[in-house]
C-alpha positions as a printed Julia matrix, in Angstrom:
767×3 Matrix{Float64}:
  81.82  217.99  81.62
  82.9   217.58  78.0
  85.5   214.92  77.27
  86.4   214.55  80.93
  87.22  210.86  80.89
  89.05  211.12  77.59
  91.11  214.08  78.75
  91.93  212.43  82.07
  94.52  209.99  80.69
  95.56  212.16  77.77
  96.21  215.1   80.03
  98.42  212.98  82.23
 101.23  214.88  80.61
 104.05  212.75  81.86
 102.92  209.63  80.05
 102.35  211.31  76.72
 105.66  213.12  76.65
 107.72  210.29  78.1
 106.32  207.95  75.46
 107.64  210.19  72.7
 110.96  210.38  74.52
 111.26  206.6   74.81
 110.65  205.88  71.14
 113.58  207.84  69.76
 116.06  207.61  72.65
 119.46  206.06  71.81
 122.45  205.69  74.09
 124.85  207.47  71.73
 122.52  210.5   71.63
 122.62  211.01  75.39
 124.98  213.48  76.99
 125.75  212.93  80.66
 126.52  216.19  82.46
 128.02  215.4   85.87
 128.18  218.01  88.6
 129.79  215.77  91.2
 131.63  212.44  91.49
 131.2   209.9   88.65
 131.94  206.2   89.3
 131.66  202.98  87.34
 129.87  199.96  88.85
 131.67  196.87  87.45
 128.93  194.51  88.68
 126.12  196.19  86.74
 128.1   197.98  84.02
 126.49  201.3   84.99
 127.91  204.77  85.18
 126.84  206.35  88.46
 126.68  210.14  88.79
 125.72  211.85  92.02
 125.21  215.29  93.56
 122.78  216.76  91.02
 123.85  215.0   87.84
 122.05  215.74  84.55
 121.29  213.9   81.32
 120.59  215.99  78.22
 118.89  214.66  75.1
 117.82  217.06  72.36
 115.35  219.44  74.08
 114.92  217.25  77.17
 116.77  217.63  80.45
 116.78  215.12  83.32
 118.34  215.92  86.68
 118.43  213.98  89.97
 120.46  213.41  93.11
 121.7   210.11  91.62
 121.61  208.89  88.01
 122.61  205.37  86.97
 123.11  204.75  83.24
 124.05  201.56  81.36
 125.76  202.48  78.07
 125.3   198.98  76.59
 121.59  198.45  77.29
 120.61  202.1   77.47
 118.8   201.46  80.75
 118.74  204.41  83.15
 117.38  205.18  86.58
 117.19  208.36  88.61
 116.52  208.76  92.32
 115.97  211.7   94.6
 114.57  215.06  93.46
 114.04  213.82  89.91
 113.19  216.68  87.54
 112.34  215.97  83.91
 111.77  219.15  81.84
 111.09  220.5   78.39
 110.08  224.03  77.39
 106.36  223.19  77.66
 106.44  220.53  80.42
 107.84  219.88  83.86
 107.7   216.54  85.71
 109.1   215.88  89.18
 109.22  212.51  90.92
 110.9   210.58  93.7
 112.3   208.05  91.22
 112.32  207.33  87.49
 113.32  204.14  85.67
 113.66  203.57  81.92
 114.29  200.34  79.93
 114.62  201.05  76.17
 114.38  197.45  74.92
 110.94  197.07  76.47
 110.23  200.79  76.04
 109.17  200.65  79.66
 109.21  203.51  82.15
 108.24  203.82  85.78
 107.84  206.98  87.88
 106.89  207.06  91.54
 105.22  209.91  93.42
 105.21  212.18  90.4
 103.8   215.62  89.61
 103.52  217.17  86.14
 102.09  220.29  84.55
 102.2   222.57  81.52
 100.68  225.8   82.9
  97.11  224.89  81.95
  96.67  221.42  83.46
  98.36  219.62  86.32
  98.43  215.97  87.42
  99.99  214.1   90.3
  99.96  210.47  91.39
 101.71  207.7   93.26
 102.69  205.62  90.21
 103.07  205.91  86.45
 104.35  202.89  84.55
 104.14  201.22  81.15
 105.08  201.64  77.51
 103.65  203.88  74.8
 100.85  201.37  74.05
  99.98  200.25  77.56
 100.44  202.36  80.64
  98.65  202.94  83.91
  98.43  205.4   86.79
  97.65  204.88  90.44
  96.11  207.42  92.84
  96.11  210.15  90.2
  94.66  213.67  90.6
  93.79  216.03  87.75
  93.66  219.83  88.27
  92.44  222.28  85.61
  94.75  225.1   86.61
  96.85  225.64  89.7
  95.8   223.26  92.5
  93.86  225.05  95.22
  91.95  224.28  98.39
  88.48  225.22  97.09
  88.92  224.38  93.41
  87.88  221.51  91.19
  89.74  218.18  91.39
  89.2   214.91  89.51
  90.71  211.81  91.13
  91.05  208.15  90.23
  92.32  205.16  92.16
  93.59  203.62  88.92
  93.62  204.6   85.24
  94.94  202.51  82.37
  95.31  202.73  78.6
  95.23  199.27  76.97
  96.69  198.77  73.46
  96.21  202.5   72.75
  92.57  201.56  72.19
  90.74  201.21  75.47
  90.48  203.31  78.58
  89.84  201.7   81.97
  89.25  203.45  85.26
  88.51  202.49  88.87
  87.26  204.59  91.76
  86.82  207.83  89.82
  85.35  210.74  91.73
  85.12  214.47  91.35
  85.09  217.12  94.05
  85.21  220.84  94.77
  87.84  221.32  97.42
  87.21  218.59  99.97
  83.55  218.03  98.95
  82.98  215.09  96.53
  79.9   215.26  94.29
  80.18  212.25  91.92
  81.62  208.74  92.26
  82.08  206.24  89.41
  83.27  202.83  90.7
  84.37  201.43  87.31
  84.39  202.5   83.68
  85.66  200.92  80.47
  85.32  202.45  77.0
  87.13  202.75  73.66
  89.32  205.83  73.34
  87.67  206.79  70.05
  84.14  206.4   71.41
  81.71  209.27  71.1
  82.5   212.08  73.52
  81.19  211.74  77.06
  79.26  214.47  78.75
  79.18  215.17  82.44
  77.74  218.41  83.73
  77.34  218.7   87.52
  75.43  221.42  89.35
  75.46  222.56  92.97
  72.99  225.31  93.81
  71.14  227.0   96.62
  68.25  229.46  96.41
  65.42  230.26  98.78
  62.57  229.01  96.57
  64.34  225.78  95.48
  66.51  225.06  98.51
  69.81  223.25  98.31
  70.13  221.42  94.99
  72.68  218.94  93.72
  72.39  217.48  90.25
  74.18  216.26  87.16
  73.62  215.5   83.51
  75.72  212.48  82.5
  76.02  210.55  79.24
  77.99  207.38  78.46
  78.59  205.83  75.02
  76.64  202.75  74.0
  78.06  202.76  70.46
  80.62  204.87  68.63
  77.89  207.35  67.73
  75.21  207.17  70.43
  75.28  208.21  74.08
  72.66  207.48  76.7
  72.37  208.72  80.23
  70.23  210.78  82.52
  69.5   214.08  84.16
  69.13  214.01  87.96
  68.64  216.82  90.48
  67.88  216.56  94.2
  66.32  219.61  95.88
  65.88  219.95  99.64
  62.55  221.81  99.19
  61.15  220.4   95.95
  62.08  216.72  95.75
  63.89  214.68  93.09
  63.87  215.52  89.4
  64.92  212.71  87.08
  64.73  212.04  83.36
  66.53  210.35  80.48
  69.11  212.11  78.31
  70.8   211.15  75.07
  73.06  212.4   72.31
  73.99  211.14  68.88
  76.27  212.03  65.99
  76.79  210.36  62.61
  78.96  211.41  59.7
  79.85  209.85  56.36
  80.33  210.95  52.78
  76.59  211.23  52.16
  75.33  213.1   55.23
  76.02  214.39  58.73
  73.63  214.12  61.68
  73.75  215.2   65.29
  71.21  215.74  68.02
  70.46  215.57  71.71
  67.69  214.96  74.24
  67.34  216.11  77.83
  64.32  215.74  80.11
  63.19  215.73  83.7
  60.14  214.94  85.87
  59.46  215.98  89.45
  56.54  215.68  91.83
  57.07  219.18  93.15
  56.59  219.49  96.91
  57.36  223.21  97.09
  55.51  226.49  96.65
  54.33  226.11  93.05
  53.04  229.61  92.37
  51.34  230.75  89.16
  52.25  230.34  85.5
  52.52  233.07  82.89
  48.73  233.06  82.42
  48.0   233.41  86.12
  46.98  229.75  86.48
  48.01  227.59  89.44
  50.9   225.26  88.52
  50.28  221.5   88.93
  52.66  219.61  91.21
  53.44  217.07  88.44
  56.04  219.02  86.5
  58.22  217.94  83.59
  60.14  219.08  80.55
  61.67  217.42  77.51
  63.82  219.09  74.86
  65.04  217.44  71.66
  67.14  219.05  68.95
  68.25  217.55  65.65
  70.37  218.71  62.71
  70.92  216.72  59.52
  72.46  217.65  56.17
  72.98  215.73  52.95
  76.08  216.67  51.0
  75.04  215.66  47.47
  71.93  217.83  47.07
  72.1   220.3   49.95
  68.97  218.93  51.6
  68.73  219.49  55.33
  66.5   218.92  58.34
  66.42  221.06  61.46
  64.2   220.35  64.46
  63.8   221.57  68.01
  60.99  220.28  70.24
  60.36  221.77  73.69
  57.62  220.16  75.8
  57.08  221.86  79.16
  54.41  221.1   81.73
  54.18  224.79  82.63
  55.84  228.08  81.73
  58.09  228.1   84.82
  59.47  224.54  85.0
  62.78  225.27  83.29
  63.05  228.57  85.13
  63.08  226.52  88.34
  65.06  223.44  87.27
  66.85  224.07  83.94
  67.89  227.71  83.91
  70.16  227.43  80.85
  67.17  226.56  78.67
  64.93  229.23  80.17
  67.58  231.9   79.59
  67.7   230.96  75.9
  63.91  230.97  75.39
  61.15  231.86  77.82
  58.3   230.78  75.55
  59.22  227.31  74.25
  59.18  227.16  70.47
  58.89  223.76  68.77
  59.46  223.34  65.07
  60.62  221.0   62.32
  61.93  222.25  58.98
  63.03  220.17  55.99
  64.52  221.79  52.87
  65.49  220.49  49.45
  67.81  222.9   47.66
  68.43  223.12  43.93
  70.48  225.64  41.98
  67.92  228.43  42.07
  64.93  227.08  43.99
  64.03  225.48  47.28
  61.18  223.24  48.43
  60.55  223.36  52.16
  58.29  221.7   54.72
  57.85  223.57  57.99
  55.74  222.81  61.03
  55.54  224.79  64.26
  53.51  223.55  67.21
  52.64  224.91  70.65
  53.15  221.76  72.71
  52.42  223.33  76.11
  48.9   223.98  77.36
  49.96  227.43  78.53
  51.23  228.55  75.1
  49.49  230.71  72.54
  51.15  231.51  69.24
  50.4   230.85  65.59
  50.99  227.18  64.79
  51.74  225.98  61.27
  50.46  222.41  60.9
  52.22  222.4   58.46
  53.38  224.91  55.85
  54.71  223.81  52.46
  56.62  226.43  50.5
  58.27  226.67  47.1
  60.81  229.49  46.76
  62.29  230.62  43.48
  65.49  232.53  44.22
  66.52  235.66  42.27
  67.56  234.48  38.81
  69.07  236.57  36.03
  67.06  237.08  32.84
  69.76  239.08  31.1
  70.1   242.79  30.33
  70.0   243.63  34.07
  66.67  241.91  34.73
  66.07  239.23  37.37
  62.97  237.67  38.84
  61.96  235.74  41.95
  58.89  234.45  43.74
  57.32  231.95  46.1
  54.17  229.94  46.72
  53.15  228.61  50.12
  50.19  226.83  51.69
  49.69  226.54  55.43
  47.22  225.1   57.9
  47.2   227.58  60.8
  45.98  227.22  64.36
  46.11  229.38  67.46
  44.71  229.01  70.95
  43.12  232.27  71.99
  42.86  233.83  75.44
  39.53  232.08  75.99
  41.16  228.65  75.53
  39.58  228.1   72.11
  41.5   226.68  69.13
  40.99  228.91  66.1
  41.9   227.56  62.66
  42.5   228.74  59.14
  43.98  227.64  55.82
  46.11  230.2   54.03
  47.78  230.4   50.62
  50.44  233.04  50.0
  51.89  233.68  46.53
  54.22  236.4   45.25
  56.24  237.3   42.17
  58.77  240.09  41.68
  60.8   241.52  38.79
  63.95  243.62  39.3
  66.14  245.67  37.0
  69.61  246.74  38.14
  71.82  249.28  36.42
  75.17  250.85  37.3
  74.81  254.55  36.54
  78.32  255.66  37.52
  81.14  254.73  39.86
  79.5   254.21  43.23
  75.97  254.85  41.94
  73.54  252.0   41.25
  69.84  252.02  40.45
  67.37  249.23  41.16
  63.8   249.24  39.85
  61.37  246.69  41.24
  57.79  245.61  40.59
  55.79  242.76  42.0
  52.52  241.44  43.35
  51.43  239.34  46.31
  48.15  237.54  46.88
  46.73  235.98  50.03
  43.87  233.46  50.15
  42.09  232.63  53.42
  39.8   229.62  53.87
  37.58  229.35  56.95
  39.58  231.89  58.96
  37.93  231.75  62.38
  37.37  234.69  64.72
  36.17  234.87  68.31
  35.85  237.99  70.41
  34.11  239.4   73.47
  32.76  242.89  74.11
  32.52  244.08  77.71
  30.03  246.58  79.05
  31.64  249.85  80.04
  29.21  250.06  82.97
  29.27  246.47  84.21
  32.4   244.3   83.58
  30.36  241.15  84.16
  28.07  242.03  81.25
  29.61  240.69  78.02
  28.54  239.71  74.53
  30.56  237.41  72.27
  30.74  236.56  68.58
  32.26  233.74  66.55
  32.51  233.36  62.81
  34.43  232.23  59.74
  35.67  234.2   56.76
  36.98  233.11  53.35
  38.32  235.3   50.63
  41.28  236.79  48.79
  43.23  240.0   48.97
  46.13  241.1   46.8
  48.6   243.95  46.58
  50.96  245.27  43.95
  54.32  246.95  44.45
  56.46  249.29  42.42
  59.61  250.92  43.69
  63.1   252.17  43.13
  66.35  252.08  45.12
  69.15  254.54  44.46
  72.31  253.17  46.1
  75.42  255.32  46.36
  78.88  254.72  47.8
  81.82  257.09  48.11
  85.04  257.2   50.11
  87.87  259.59  50.91
  91.23  259.22  52.67
  93.05  261.65  54.93
  96.7   261.6   56.01
  96.09  261.97  59.74
  98.42  260.47  62.37
  97.89  260.11  66.12
 100.22  257.85  68.09
  98.19  258.15  71.29
  95.14  256.56  69.65
  97.13  254.36  67.23
  95.66  256.13  64.2
  97.59  255.73  60.96
  95.56  257.52  58.29
  91.79  257.96  58.02
  89.34  256.52  55.49
  85.7   257.63  55.44
  83.15  255.46  53.61
  79.62  256.8   53.13
  76.71  254.8   51.65
  73.46  256.78  51.18
  70.34  255.03  49.93
  66.96  256.45  48.89
  64.11  253.97  48.4
  60.61  254.59  47.08
  57.7   252.15  47.43
  54.09  252.29  46.35
  51.89  249.38  47.4
  48.34  249.66  46.02
  45.51  247.33  46.96
  44.62  245.29  43.86
  41.71  243.38  45.37
  40.06  242.84  48.74
  37.07  240.54  49.19
  34.39  242.09  51.35
  33.98  238.73  53.09
  37.35  239.22  54.84
  35.85  241.05  57.78
  35.51  240.36  61.47
  31.99  239.1   62.26
  29.99  241.83  63.91
  27.06  241.66  66.27
  24.77  244.64  66.81
  25.57  245.98  70.25
  24.9   249.17  72.08
  27.49  251.9   72.38
  27.96  251.09  76.05
  30.07  248.07  75.06
  33.8   248.37  74.5
  35.84  247.31  71.47
  36.05  243.63  70.45
  38.75  241.77  72.39
  39.82  238.4   71.07
  41.63  236.67  68.21
  41.13  236.46  64.48
  42.99  234.15  62.12
  42.77  236.92  59.55
  45.62  238.5   61.56
  47.48  235.31  62.53
  50.71  236.47  60.85
  50.84  239.98  62.22
  54.5   240.02  63.25
  56.11  240.85  66.57
  57.41  243.93  68.3
  60.69  245.16  66.8
  62.85  248.24  67.17
  64.44  248.3   63.73
  62.74  249.2   60.47
  61.5   246.06  58.7
  62.36  245.07  55.15
  61.04  247.55  52.64
  60.35  244.89  49.98
  56.82  243.49  50.22
  58.0   240.05  49.06
  60.35  239.75  52.05
  57.79  240.48  54.74
  56.78  237.62  57.05
  53.99  239.66  58.69
  51.82  239.09  55.65
  48.52  239.83  57.43
  49.74  243.38  58.15
  50.32  244.21  54.48
  48.04  246.95  53.19
  48.19  250.04  51.02
  51.38  251.95  51.52
  53.21  254.86  49.91
  56.52  255.97  51.36
  60.15  256.99  50.88
  62.9   255.5   53.02
  66.09  257.44  53.69
  69.19  255.58  54.86
  72.81  256.58  55.27
  75.67  254.4   56.51
  79.04  255.82  57.55
  82.28  254.08  58.45
  85.55  255.69  59.54
  88.59  253.39  59.42
  92.33  253.44  60.03
  95.25  251.1   59.29
  96.16  248.29  61.63
  99.77  247.41  62.35
  99.4   244.26  60.23
  98.26  246.27  57.21
  94.55  245.52  57.52
  91.94  248.11  58.5
  89.9   248.57  61.66
  86.77  250.61  62.26
  87.12  253.75  64.35
  83.46  254.71  64.06
  80.19  253.59  62.49
  77.1   255.79  62.16
  73.85  254.56  60.56
  70.64  256.54  60.22
  67.3   255.53  58.7
  63.69  256.74  58.6
  60.53  256.46  56.51
  58.35  259.31  55.27
  54.74  258.44  54.42
  53.18  259.96  51.35
  49.55  260.46  50.42
  47.78  257.15  49.96
  49.48  255.24  52.76
  47.05  253.49  55.1
  49.63  253.71  57.9
  49.82  257.5   57.81
  50.09  260.48  55.49
  52.69  263.25  55.54
  54.31  261.86  58.66
  57.75  260.47  59.37
  58.35  257.22  61.15
  60.67  257.15  64.13
  64.26  258.01  63.2
  66.62  255.09  63.87
  70.21  255.94  64.85
  72.84  253.22  65.36
  76.27  254.49  66.41
  79.56  252.78  67.39
  82.86  254.45  68.31
  86.15  252.58  68.86
  88.86  255.27  68.86
  91.32  252.84  70.47
  91.43  249.03  70.73
  90.71  249.31  74.48
  87.65  251.58  74.25
  84.21  250.83  72.77
  81.18  253.14  72.82
  77.82  252.34  71.3
  74.34  253.82  71.04
  71.03  252.79  69.48
  68.19  255.27  69.72
  64.85  256.06  68.08
  63.58  259.64  67.92
  60.06  260.89  67.16
  60.26  263.79  64.66
  56.54  264.5   65.06
  56.99  265.13  68.8
  59.98  267.46  68.9
  62.5   264.65  68.48
  61.39  263.04  71.74
  63.35  259.93  72.66
  61.35  256.71  72.22
  64.26  254.32  72.74
  67.77  254.92  74.07
  70.35  252.14  74.54
  73.91  253.39  75.21
  76.89  251.29  76.28
  80.54  251.92  77.19
  83.2   249.23  77.42
  86.82  249.65  78.56
  89.11  246.64  78.47
  92.66  245.37  78.46
  92.45  242.35  76.15
  93.07  239.13  78.03
  93.11  240.81  81.46
  89.97  242.79  82.35
  86.81  244.38  80.95
  84.32  246.88  82.42
  81.01  247.58  80.65
  78.26  250.08  81.52
  74.98  250.6   79.73
  71.25  251.19  79.9
  68.0   250.32  78.15
  65.21  252.85  77.77
  61.98  252.18  75.87
  58.98  254.49  75.91
  55.96  252.37  74.97
  52.51  253.79  74.49
  51.09  252.19  77.64
  52.0   250.83  81.04
  49.16  248.29  81.02
  50.05  244.99  82.65
  47.03  243.05  81.44
  47.71  239.84  79.55
  44.25  239.71  78.03
  43.19  239.29  74.39
  44.04  241.64  71.55
  41.99  244.6   70.43
  40.59  243.69  67.02
  39.73  247.26  66.06
  41.75  248.12  62.95
  43.28  251.39  64.13
  46.77  252.14  62.82
  49.16  254.92  63.66
  52.56  256.07  62.49
  53.5   256.41  66.17
  53.65  252.65  66.58
  55.93  252.07  63.58
  57.41  249.59  62.86
  54.65  247.68  64.62
  51.97  248.52  62.05
  49.46  250.1   64.39
  49.26  247.42  67.02
  47.26  248.95  69.82
  47.73  249.29  73.55
  47.1   245.76  74.91
  50.01  244.57  72.81
  52.19  247.34  74.21
  51.91  246.21  77.82
  55.11  246.67  79.86
  56.96  248.37  77.01
  57.88  251.32  79.18
  61.19  250.46  80.78
  64.33  252.18  82.03
  67.09  249.9   83.24
  70.83  250.23  83.87
  73.54  247.59  84.05
  77.25  247.2   84.79
  79.49  244.2   84.15
  83.07  243.48  85.24
  85.45  240.7   84.22
  88.96  240.26  85.59
  91.26  237.51  84.3
  93.67  236.36  87.01
  95.26  233.81  84.69
  94.46  231.71  81.64
  92.44  229.42  83.89
  90.8   231.71  86.43
  88.63  234.8   86.12
  86.28  236.88  88.25
  83.04  238.4   86.97
  80.31  240.58  88.48
  77.04  241.96  87.11
  74.47  244.37  88.54
  71.16  245.52  87.04
  68.95  248.39  88.23
  65.33  249.15  87.28
  64.35  252.83  87.49
  60.6   252.11  87.37
  60.71  250.12  90.61
  63.81  251.74  92.11
  65.55  248.44  92.94
  68.71  246.59  91.95
  66.73  243.63  90.64
  69.7   241.37  89.85
  73.26  241.13  91.13
  75.72  238.34  90.41
  79.32  237.78  91.36
  81.27  234.66  90.51
  84.54  232.95  89.74
  85.11  230.81  86.67
  87.88  228.2   86.73
  88.83  226.45  83.52
  88.17  222.71  83.77
  88.95  221.74  80.14
  89.79  223.58  76.94
  86.47  225.43  76.51
  84.58  224.64  79.72
  84.97  225.92  83.24
  83.69  225.41  86.74
  81.53  228.36  87.8
  81.04  229.48  91.42
  78.32  232.14  91.63
  76.48  234.23  94.22
  73.12  235.73  93.18
  71.08  238.47  94.86
  67.63  239.38  93.48
  65.13  242.07  94.42
  61.72  243.12  93.2
  58.61  241.21  92.16
  59.96  238.02  90.64
  59.64  234.27  91.04
  63.21  233.68  92.18
  64.07  234.17  95.85
  66.29  237.0   97.07
  69.47  234.95  97.48
  71.19  232.04  95.78
  74.56  230.37  95.26
  75.58  227.81  92.67
  78.47  225.7   91.42
  78.21  224.41  87.86
  79.81  223.89  84.47
  79.66  226.55  81.77
  81.56  227.75  78.71
  84.83  229.47  79.63
  84.67  232.55  77.42
  88.03  234.17  76.72
């Protein structure tokens, strides 16, 4: 839990507010408001007011059954139903004593709260620099039987510099889950982290765990990650965090890890291999930036023993990334250029993606040449490696260079023309290929081939972009929908590109072995196609220089049509808000395109409608104009909400891939391309496995208060006919941005997780 120990004393609201009260309190500023008899004690020199007397000072009000006040010394005491209030704070106690000369206060059996946080304890005493609490409880939100509580036998602040605690423990309701006997640390030490987890699921069993860090210096934290599972055993590993900042640079990073000798049902990994019982993971992330020259370093290393280890024991990481990606990037930035070093490695034995070991790149950013002209370019060299489906490491060295020249001209108001020309060359050295052909009559009969290829290919590019923008306003009023005038903004764009092949070495071919026709196509990997891109729904960049899938570049000739629409109205504060957004885009292939000729790509439609602040509708779809506008992708959503109170969202995901194959085998190396697979550049059926899907979801959030909300999610898969995931939970705010999450999970279908699970953990408290 973030800043738990630091917030513990600081959120003891009574001490903080009383300290401010003590510092400026003077006897002549106090107004005694009696409601009953007032007497004078000659022995002590005190005025004694009873029967619900009050003392008022500025915005503070103190009331009690009996108040004793010494006008000479300023000392005061209150006993019986003591209530000390301000607009944002309320403290009640059995007794309260104040001595201004020592700036000392003492409260017994007190309770305090401000609507967000509440504390109670048996004793609060001290001065603004040194004060302590005994038997104190901290509640994030209204105290409740089954909610989170932090408790300490004793807490103290020493010289406004050091925090000391004894017998600290944390519990949910009556169940404690962490005990800290003693702790001492500077108040300005680096933030602590404590993140507990309680969980139950059929395949893991009952699990209790925590990630905890403690400061060893002002900038470094060390600790550990521990989890105990009733079915799997004990997972344990070191954890750390660090943060440095000065005038020259800023740095921060973290490490978390875990190892377990897994005693449960291990199952299979993503490649169908049996998982080893020795399981582990380690994840390190690092960010560093220099302020004088803009240089920066970014790194994230994920080392997993198998593809499922974080799915079983560190779900937060698995939800973020199912295939662990490890990289390090260092950049040096100048005014108009950048030098970068990038490496990407597949650290797990089960992984297979293109590794860059490393890539060095020089980028020259668009720079004006005058008279509307600008130019840009880059040069990169990379050592590439990829493990293929036959567990072989294939390698290649690749050089990629490009240069582009642009001319921009404003033709009229809202009309701009851009002309572009450029070239890009790719050099391959020892690009390895390995493939297998399988007999169509006997699957056990195979032939294989391995080889290397070196050579160069290059492409040119010429093109034009006509960008237009126009708007109109309409005096339309509608109080029901809070519409105060209408503004329509339309932005059409027409782009033309011609990409001819300038050169192509005949040596850049897949090695071929003479085989009979009874053998199928080559299945394997080739480093000639190492940078072939990934599946994507949206149209990729039209500029050849911006494409990262460089191995998919080939002759092309097309026109792209795009139109963007926005409809806006005035807000009450004078700003504007969008009522609707409608974007449409498609490509049409001309003669000479290797992708297709006289065909249109899928039409992309992206639509959002927000006629009122409480209603949101959205849709993304792709239509096939060559197949009667058949729907290839359809993702609608509807959201209705009352801001700060509740939200209901419904939606679905539909994707019509070209195959339902579930094989995870090698790629088909036959170079067959089709407009139907745009924007995937003709990637054939093995790469389209499991792309056919039709799923529906619903999500509900209800905010009971600022500190407590209910949420529920259900997901249905039409292909299997099951509700494959259902979750319902309660989130209780524990600190400013974090909350305690209680969750019930129900799963169905063919998946690794068991059918039922419950958990208690810490997560971000989203507003």
